XYZ file of C-alpha atoms in Angstrom:
320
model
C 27.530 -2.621 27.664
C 25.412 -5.406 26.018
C 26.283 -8.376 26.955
C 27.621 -11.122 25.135
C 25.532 -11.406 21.629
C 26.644 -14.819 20.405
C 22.902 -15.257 21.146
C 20.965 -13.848 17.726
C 17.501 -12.655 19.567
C 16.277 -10.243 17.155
C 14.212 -10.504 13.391
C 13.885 -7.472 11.621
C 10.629 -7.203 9.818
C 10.860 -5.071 6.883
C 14.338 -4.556 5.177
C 13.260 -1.343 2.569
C 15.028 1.687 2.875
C 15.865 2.450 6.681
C 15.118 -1.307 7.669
C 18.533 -2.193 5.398
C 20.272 0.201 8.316
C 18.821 -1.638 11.049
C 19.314 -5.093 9.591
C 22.970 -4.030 8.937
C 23.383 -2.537 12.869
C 22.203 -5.627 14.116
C 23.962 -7.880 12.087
C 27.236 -6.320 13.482
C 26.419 -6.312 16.725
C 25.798 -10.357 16.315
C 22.664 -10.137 17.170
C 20.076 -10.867 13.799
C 18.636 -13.843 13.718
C 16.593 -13.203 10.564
C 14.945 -10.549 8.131
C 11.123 -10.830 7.223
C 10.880 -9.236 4.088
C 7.403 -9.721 1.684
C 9.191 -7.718 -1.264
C 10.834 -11.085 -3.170
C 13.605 -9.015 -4.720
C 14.482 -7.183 -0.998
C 14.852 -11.067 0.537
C 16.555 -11.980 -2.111
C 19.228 -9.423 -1.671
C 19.357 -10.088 2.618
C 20.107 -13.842 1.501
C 23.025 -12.672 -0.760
C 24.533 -10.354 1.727
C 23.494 -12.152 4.805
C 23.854 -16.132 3.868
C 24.070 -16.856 7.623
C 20.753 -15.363 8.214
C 17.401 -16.512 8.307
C 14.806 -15.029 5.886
C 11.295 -15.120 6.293
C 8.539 -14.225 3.348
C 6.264 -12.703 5.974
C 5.076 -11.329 9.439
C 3.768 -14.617 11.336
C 6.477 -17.275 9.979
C 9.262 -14.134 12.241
C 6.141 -15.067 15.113
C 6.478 -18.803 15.182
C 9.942 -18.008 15.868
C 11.785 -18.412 19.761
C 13.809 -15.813 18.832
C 13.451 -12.709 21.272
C 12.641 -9.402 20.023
C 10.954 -8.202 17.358
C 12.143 -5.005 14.606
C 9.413 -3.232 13.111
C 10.556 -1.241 10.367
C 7.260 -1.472 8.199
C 4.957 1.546 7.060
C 3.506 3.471 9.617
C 0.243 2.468 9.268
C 0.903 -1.193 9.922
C 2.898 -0.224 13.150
C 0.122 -1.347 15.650
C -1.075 -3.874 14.613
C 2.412 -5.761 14.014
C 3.428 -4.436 17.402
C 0.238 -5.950 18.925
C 0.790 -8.986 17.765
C 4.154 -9.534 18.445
C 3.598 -8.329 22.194
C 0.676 -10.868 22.417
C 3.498 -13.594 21.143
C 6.063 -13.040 24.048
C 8.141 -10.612 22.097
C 9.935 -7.646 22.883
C 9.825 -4.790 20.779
C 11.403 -1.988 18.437
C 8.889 -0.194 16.514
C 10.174 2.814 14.424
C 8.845 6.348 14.285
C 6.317 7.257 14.015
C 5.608 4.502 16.890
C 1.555 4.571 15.864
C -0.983 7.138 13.469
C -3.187 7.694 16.383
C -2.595 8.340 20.368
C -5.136 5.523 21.605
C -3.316 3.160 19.817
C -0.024 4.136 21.146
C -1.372 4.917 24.617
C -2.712 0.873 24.199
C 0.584 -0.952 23.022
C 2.342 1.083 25.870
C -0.436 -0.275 28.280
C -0.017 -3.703 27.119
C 3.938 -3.692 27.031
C 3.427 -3.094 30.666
C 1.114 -5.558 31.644
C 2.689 -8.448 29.609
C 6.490 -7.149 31.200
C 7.876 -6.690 27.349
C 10.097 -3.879 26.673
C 8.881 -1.746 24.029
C 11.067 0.510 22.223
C 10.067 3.464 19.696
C 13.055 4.010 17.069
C 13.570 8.108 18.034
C 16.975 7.993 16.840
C 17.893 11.960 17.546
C 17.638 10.703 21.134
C 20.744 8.350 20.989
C 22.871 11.587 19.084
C 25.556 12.169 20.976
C 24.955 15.670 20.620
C 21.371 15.576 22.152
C 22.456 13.554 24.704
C 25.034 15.763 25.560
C 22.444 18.744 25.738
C 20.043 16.672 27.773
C 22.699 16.093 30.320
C 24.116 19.322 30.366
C 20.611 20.898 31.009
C 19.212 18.899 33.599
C 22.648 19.727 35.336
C 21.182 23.132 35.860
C 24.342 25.125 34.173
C 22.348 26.838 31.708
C 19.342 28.037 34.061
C 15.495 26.665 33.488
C 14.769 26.061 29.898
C 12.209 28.132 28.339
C 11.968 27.069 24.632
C 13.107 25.177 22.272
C 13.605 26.052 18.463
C 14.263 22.932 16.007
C 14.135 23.129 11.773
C 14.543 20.037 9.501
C 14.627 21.691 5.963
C 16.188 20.174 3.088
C 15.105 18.965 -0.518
C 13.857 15.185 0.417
C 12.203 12.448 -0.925
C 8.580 13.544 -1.540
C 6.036 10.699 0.188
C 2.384 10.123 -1.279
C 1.296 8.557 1.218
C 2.247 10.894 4.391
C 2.649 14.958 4.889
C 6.334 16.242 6.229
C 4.786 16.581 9.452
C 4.407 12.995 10.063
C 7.393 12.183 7.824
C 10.126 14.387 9.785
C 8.612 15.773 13.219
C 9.034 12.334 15.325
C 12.584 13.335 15.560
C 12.320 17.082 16.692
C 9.319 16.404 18.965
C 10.735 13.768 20.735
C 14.238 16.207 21.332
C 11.655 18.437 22.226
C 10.527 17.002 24.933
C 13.626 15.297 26.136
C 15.161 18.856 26.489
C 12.339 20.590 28.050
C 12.331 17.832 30.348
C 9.205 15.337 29.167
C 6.461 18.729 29.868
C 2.658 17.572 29.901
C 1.288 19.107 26.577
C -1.421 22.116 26.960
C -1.635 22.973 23.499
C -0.476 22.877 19.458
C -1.153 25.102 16.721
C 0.278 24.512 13.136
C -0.285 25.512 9.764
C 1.476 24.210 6.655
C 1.136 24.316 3.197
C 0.106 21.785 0.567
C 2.162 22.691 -2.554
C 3.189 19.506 -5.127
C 0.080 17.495 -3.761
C -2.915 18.362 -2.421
C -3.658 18.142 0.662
C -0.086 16.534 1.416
C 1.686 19.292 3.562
C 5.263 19.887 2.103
C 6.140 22.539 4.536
C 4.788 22.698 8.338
C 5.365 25.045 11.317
C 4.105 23.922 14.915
C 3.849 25.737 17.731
C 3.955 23.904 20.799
C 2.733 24.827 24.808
C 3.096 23.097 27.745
C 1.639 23.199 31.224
C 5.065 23.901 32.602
C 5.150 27.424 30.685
C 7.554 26.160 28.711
C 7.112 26.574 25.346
C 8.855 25.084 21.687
C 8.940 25.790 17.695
C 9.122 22.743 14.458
C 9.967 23.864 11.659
C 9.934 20.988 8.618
C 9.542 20.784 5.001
C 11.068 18.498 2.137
C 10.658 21.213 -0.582
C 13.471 23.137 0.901
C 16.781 24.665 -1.274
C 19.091 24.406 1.629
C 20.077 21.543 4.149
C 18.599 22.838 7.230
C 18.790 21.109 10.753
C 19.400 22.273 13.996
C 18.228 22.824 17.509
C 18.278 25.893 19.407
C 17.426 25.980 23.229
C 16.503 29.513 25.453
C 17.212 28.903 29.054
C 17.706 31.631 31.501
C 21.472 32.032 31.767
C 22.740 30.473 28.289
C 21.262 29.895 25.309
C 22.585 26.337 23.368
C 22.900 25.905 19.483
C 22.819 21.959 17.926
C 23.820 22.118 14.797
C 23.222 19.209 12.809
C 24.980 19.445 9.376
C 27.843 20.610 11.094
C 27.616 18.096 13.939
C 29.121 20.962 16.301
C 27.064 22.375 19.823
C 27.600 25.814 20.856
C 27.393 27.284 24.136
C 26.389 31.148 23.883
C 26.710 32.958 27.562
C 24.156 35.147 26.605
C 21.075 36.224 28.340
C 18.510 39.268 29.170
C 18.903 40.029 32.445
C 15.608 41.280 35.026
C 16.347 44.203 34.272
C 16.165 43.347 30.493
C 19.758 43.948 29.689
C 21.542 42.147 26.926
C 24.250 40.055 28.932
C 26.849 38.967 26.591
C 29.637 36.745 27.536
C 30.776 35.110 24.970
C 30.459 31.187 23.699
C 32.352 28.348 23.573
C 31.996 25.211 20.908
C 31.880 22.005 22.865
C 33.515 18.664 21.643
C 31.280 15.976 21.225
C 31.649 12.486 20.261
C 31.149 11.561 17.040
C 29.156 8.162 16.790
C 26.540 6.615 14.548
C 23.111 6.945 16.692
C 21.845 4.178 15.044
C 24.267 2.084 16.725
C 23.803 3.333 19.983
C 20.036 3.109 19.451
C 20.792 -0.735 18.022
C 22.482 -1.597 21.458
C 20.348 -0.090 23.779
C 17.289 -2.000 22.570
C 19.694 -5.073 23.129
C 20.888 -3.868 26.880
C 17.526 -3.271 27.857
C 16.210 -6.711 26.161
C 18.932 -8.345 27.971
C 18.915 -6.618 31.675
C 15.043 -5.210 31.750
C 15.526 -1.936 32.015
C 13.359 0.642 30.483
C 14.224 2.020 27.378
C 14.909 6.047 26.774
C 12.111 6.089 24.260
C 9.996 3.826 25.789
C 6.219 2.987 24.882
C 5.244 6.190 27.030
C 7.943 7.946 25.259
C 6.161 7.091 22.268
C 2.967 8.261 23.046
C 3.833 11.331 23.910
C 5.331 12.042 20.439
C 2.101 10.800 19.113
C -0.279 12.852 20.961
C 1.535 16.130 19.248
C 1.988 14.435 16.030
C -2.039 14.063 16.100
C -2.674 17.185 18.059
C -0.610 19.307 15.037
C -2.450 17.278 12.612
C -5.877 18.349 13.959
C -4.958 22.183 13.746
C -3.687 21.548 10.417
C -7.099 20.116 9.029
C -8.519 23.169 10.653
C-alpha cells in the first residue's frame, strides 16, 4: 500500500482531456500538489475545482518546485523533452503513452532515469487492468501451457486526431499487453499495413503483425472509423486458449487445444471472476509506492522502450 500521502509530491503538467483523470486520481489519493496547465481557461477550471491546489501557467515554474514527481500528460511530441528536463531537475517521473515518438529517445530517458536513480514511469494503463493482470499471473503460472500468440483489436468509432494515425493513437495499450503476456519477448520483426481513409496519409485503420525471437508470435488490430465497440484480447497457449473481453469486462478460460496428433481437444470453459477496479487508480498508486519505497515500476522506462521500438518499427512498414 502507499504510504501515508498527507505529503502532496506530485504536479501534473497538462490537465486536457486524460490529464483531468490523472489530476482527479491524484487529488484523491492526497497526493497533488499542483496542475501546470498553459491553456488559461483549463487552469482556470483546476482553481475552481481544486482551490487547495497549486496552479502553475507553465512547465519550468512545476520545475522550481521541491515537490517530488513529475506528471506528464502533454502531447506526445513534447514527451522527451519535458521528461528530460524534469529528470535533470531531481524529479521522478510519469510520462503517458506513447512514452516518446522515436526509440533513441526512449532508449535515452530510460538510460538517464537509471543513472540519475529516478523512477520513471510510462502511463500503460491496460497493464494495471485487473483483468490483464489476472492473465499475466495466471500464465506465467504455467496452467495454460507456453503461450504462442496473442490476438488484441481496439475498434470503435473515436475521436479522429490530425495530428497522429490510430496506430500511435491506440496501439501503446495492446503492445504493451502484448508483451506483458508473451512474457517481455525480444522483437525480430513487424509488418503492418493500414489504410488512410478521412485524411491522407493519417492511418484510420491498422493491422500489425508482430514476431519475436522466442517464436512467439502476436496480432493488433486498431482503427477509430469502426461501427462497433471492439476490444479484446485473445491468447493461444498450448493447453488453453484465454479470451479478455473488454466491453464486457469478463475473462474466459476455453480448455481447448490441438493435440500432437492434431486433434481438436475440447473441454469446455469456464468465466473467471475478476475484480472490478478503475486501472487508473491502481496505475495512480503504484507510481506513488514506487516513488515512495524505490522500487521499479511495471512499466518502467525499459518497459517503455520496448513499446516504442514496435510503435516505430510498425510505422516504418507502414511508410513502406
Amino acid at each position: 500500500m502507499v504510504k501515508d500521502l498527507i505529503e502532496k509530491q506530485v504536479i501534473v503538467v497538462g490537465a486536457g482531456n486524460w490529464g483531468k483523470n490523472l489530476v482527479r486520481n491524484f487529488h484523491s489519493l492526497g497526493a497533488l500538489a499542483g496542475v501546470a496547465e498553459a491553456h488559461p481557461g483549463l487552469r482556470e477550471a483546476i482553481a475552481t475545482t481544486y482551490p487547495d491546489i497549486a496552479t502553475y501557467e507553465d512547465f519550468q515554474s512545476a520545475l522550481k518546485t521541491d515537490v517530488a514527481a513529475i506528471v506528464l500528460a502533454t502531447p506526445a511530441p513534447s514527451h522527451y523533452e519535458l521528461a528530460m528536463a524534469a529528470l535533470a531537475a531531481d524529479k521522478d517521473v510519469f510520462v503517458e503513452k506513447p512514452m516518446t515518438l522515436r526509440t533513441d529517445e526512449a532508449r535515452s530517458l530510460a538510460e538517464y532515469a537509471d543513472q540519475q536513480g529516478r523512477i520513471l514511469m510510462v502511463g500503460h494503463l491496460l497493464l494495471y487492468q485487473p483483468a490483464i493482470a489476472w492473465m499475466r499471473d495466471y500464465l506465467a503460472s504455467g496452467e495454460a501451457g507456453q503461450v504462442l500468440h496473442v490476438a488484441t483489436q481496439r475498434l470503435k468509432l473515436g475521436k479522429v486526431r490530425t495530428e497522429e494515425n490510430v496506430w500511435w493513437s491506440f496501439a501503446p495499450h495492446d503492445v504493451s499487453v502484448v508483451l506483458d503476456l508473451l512474457g517481455n519477448p525480444k522483437l525480430q520483426q513487424v509488418q503492418a499495413h493500414g489504410k488512410a481513409i478521412l485524411q491522407p496519409n493519417i492511418a484510420d485503420y491498422v493491422q500489425a503483425d508482430l514476431r519475436f525471437q522466442s517464436g512467439q508470435s502476436a496480432q493488433i488490430n486498431c482503427s477509430w472509423y469502426w461501427p462497433l465497440i471492439q476490444r479484446s484480447t485473445v491468447v493461444i497457449a498450448q493447453k488453453q486458449m484465454l479470451v479478455y473481453d473488454e466491453v464486457q469486462q469478463t475473462v474466459t478460460i476455453h480448455h481447448k487445444y490441438i493435440d500432437t496428433s492434431l486433434n481438436h481437444q475440447d473441454h469446455g470453459n469456464e468465466i473467471v471472476a475478476v475484480a472490478a477496479s478503475e486501472p487508473l487508480k491502481i496505475e495512480c498508486q503504484h507510481f506513488l509506492e514506487c516513488v515512495n519505497t524505490r522500487q521499479k515500476p511495471r512499466s518502467d522506462g525499459w518497459n517503455g522502450v520496448a513499446v516504442v521500438e514496435i510503435l516505430e518499427e510498425a510505422q516504418k512498414s507502414l511508410d513502406g
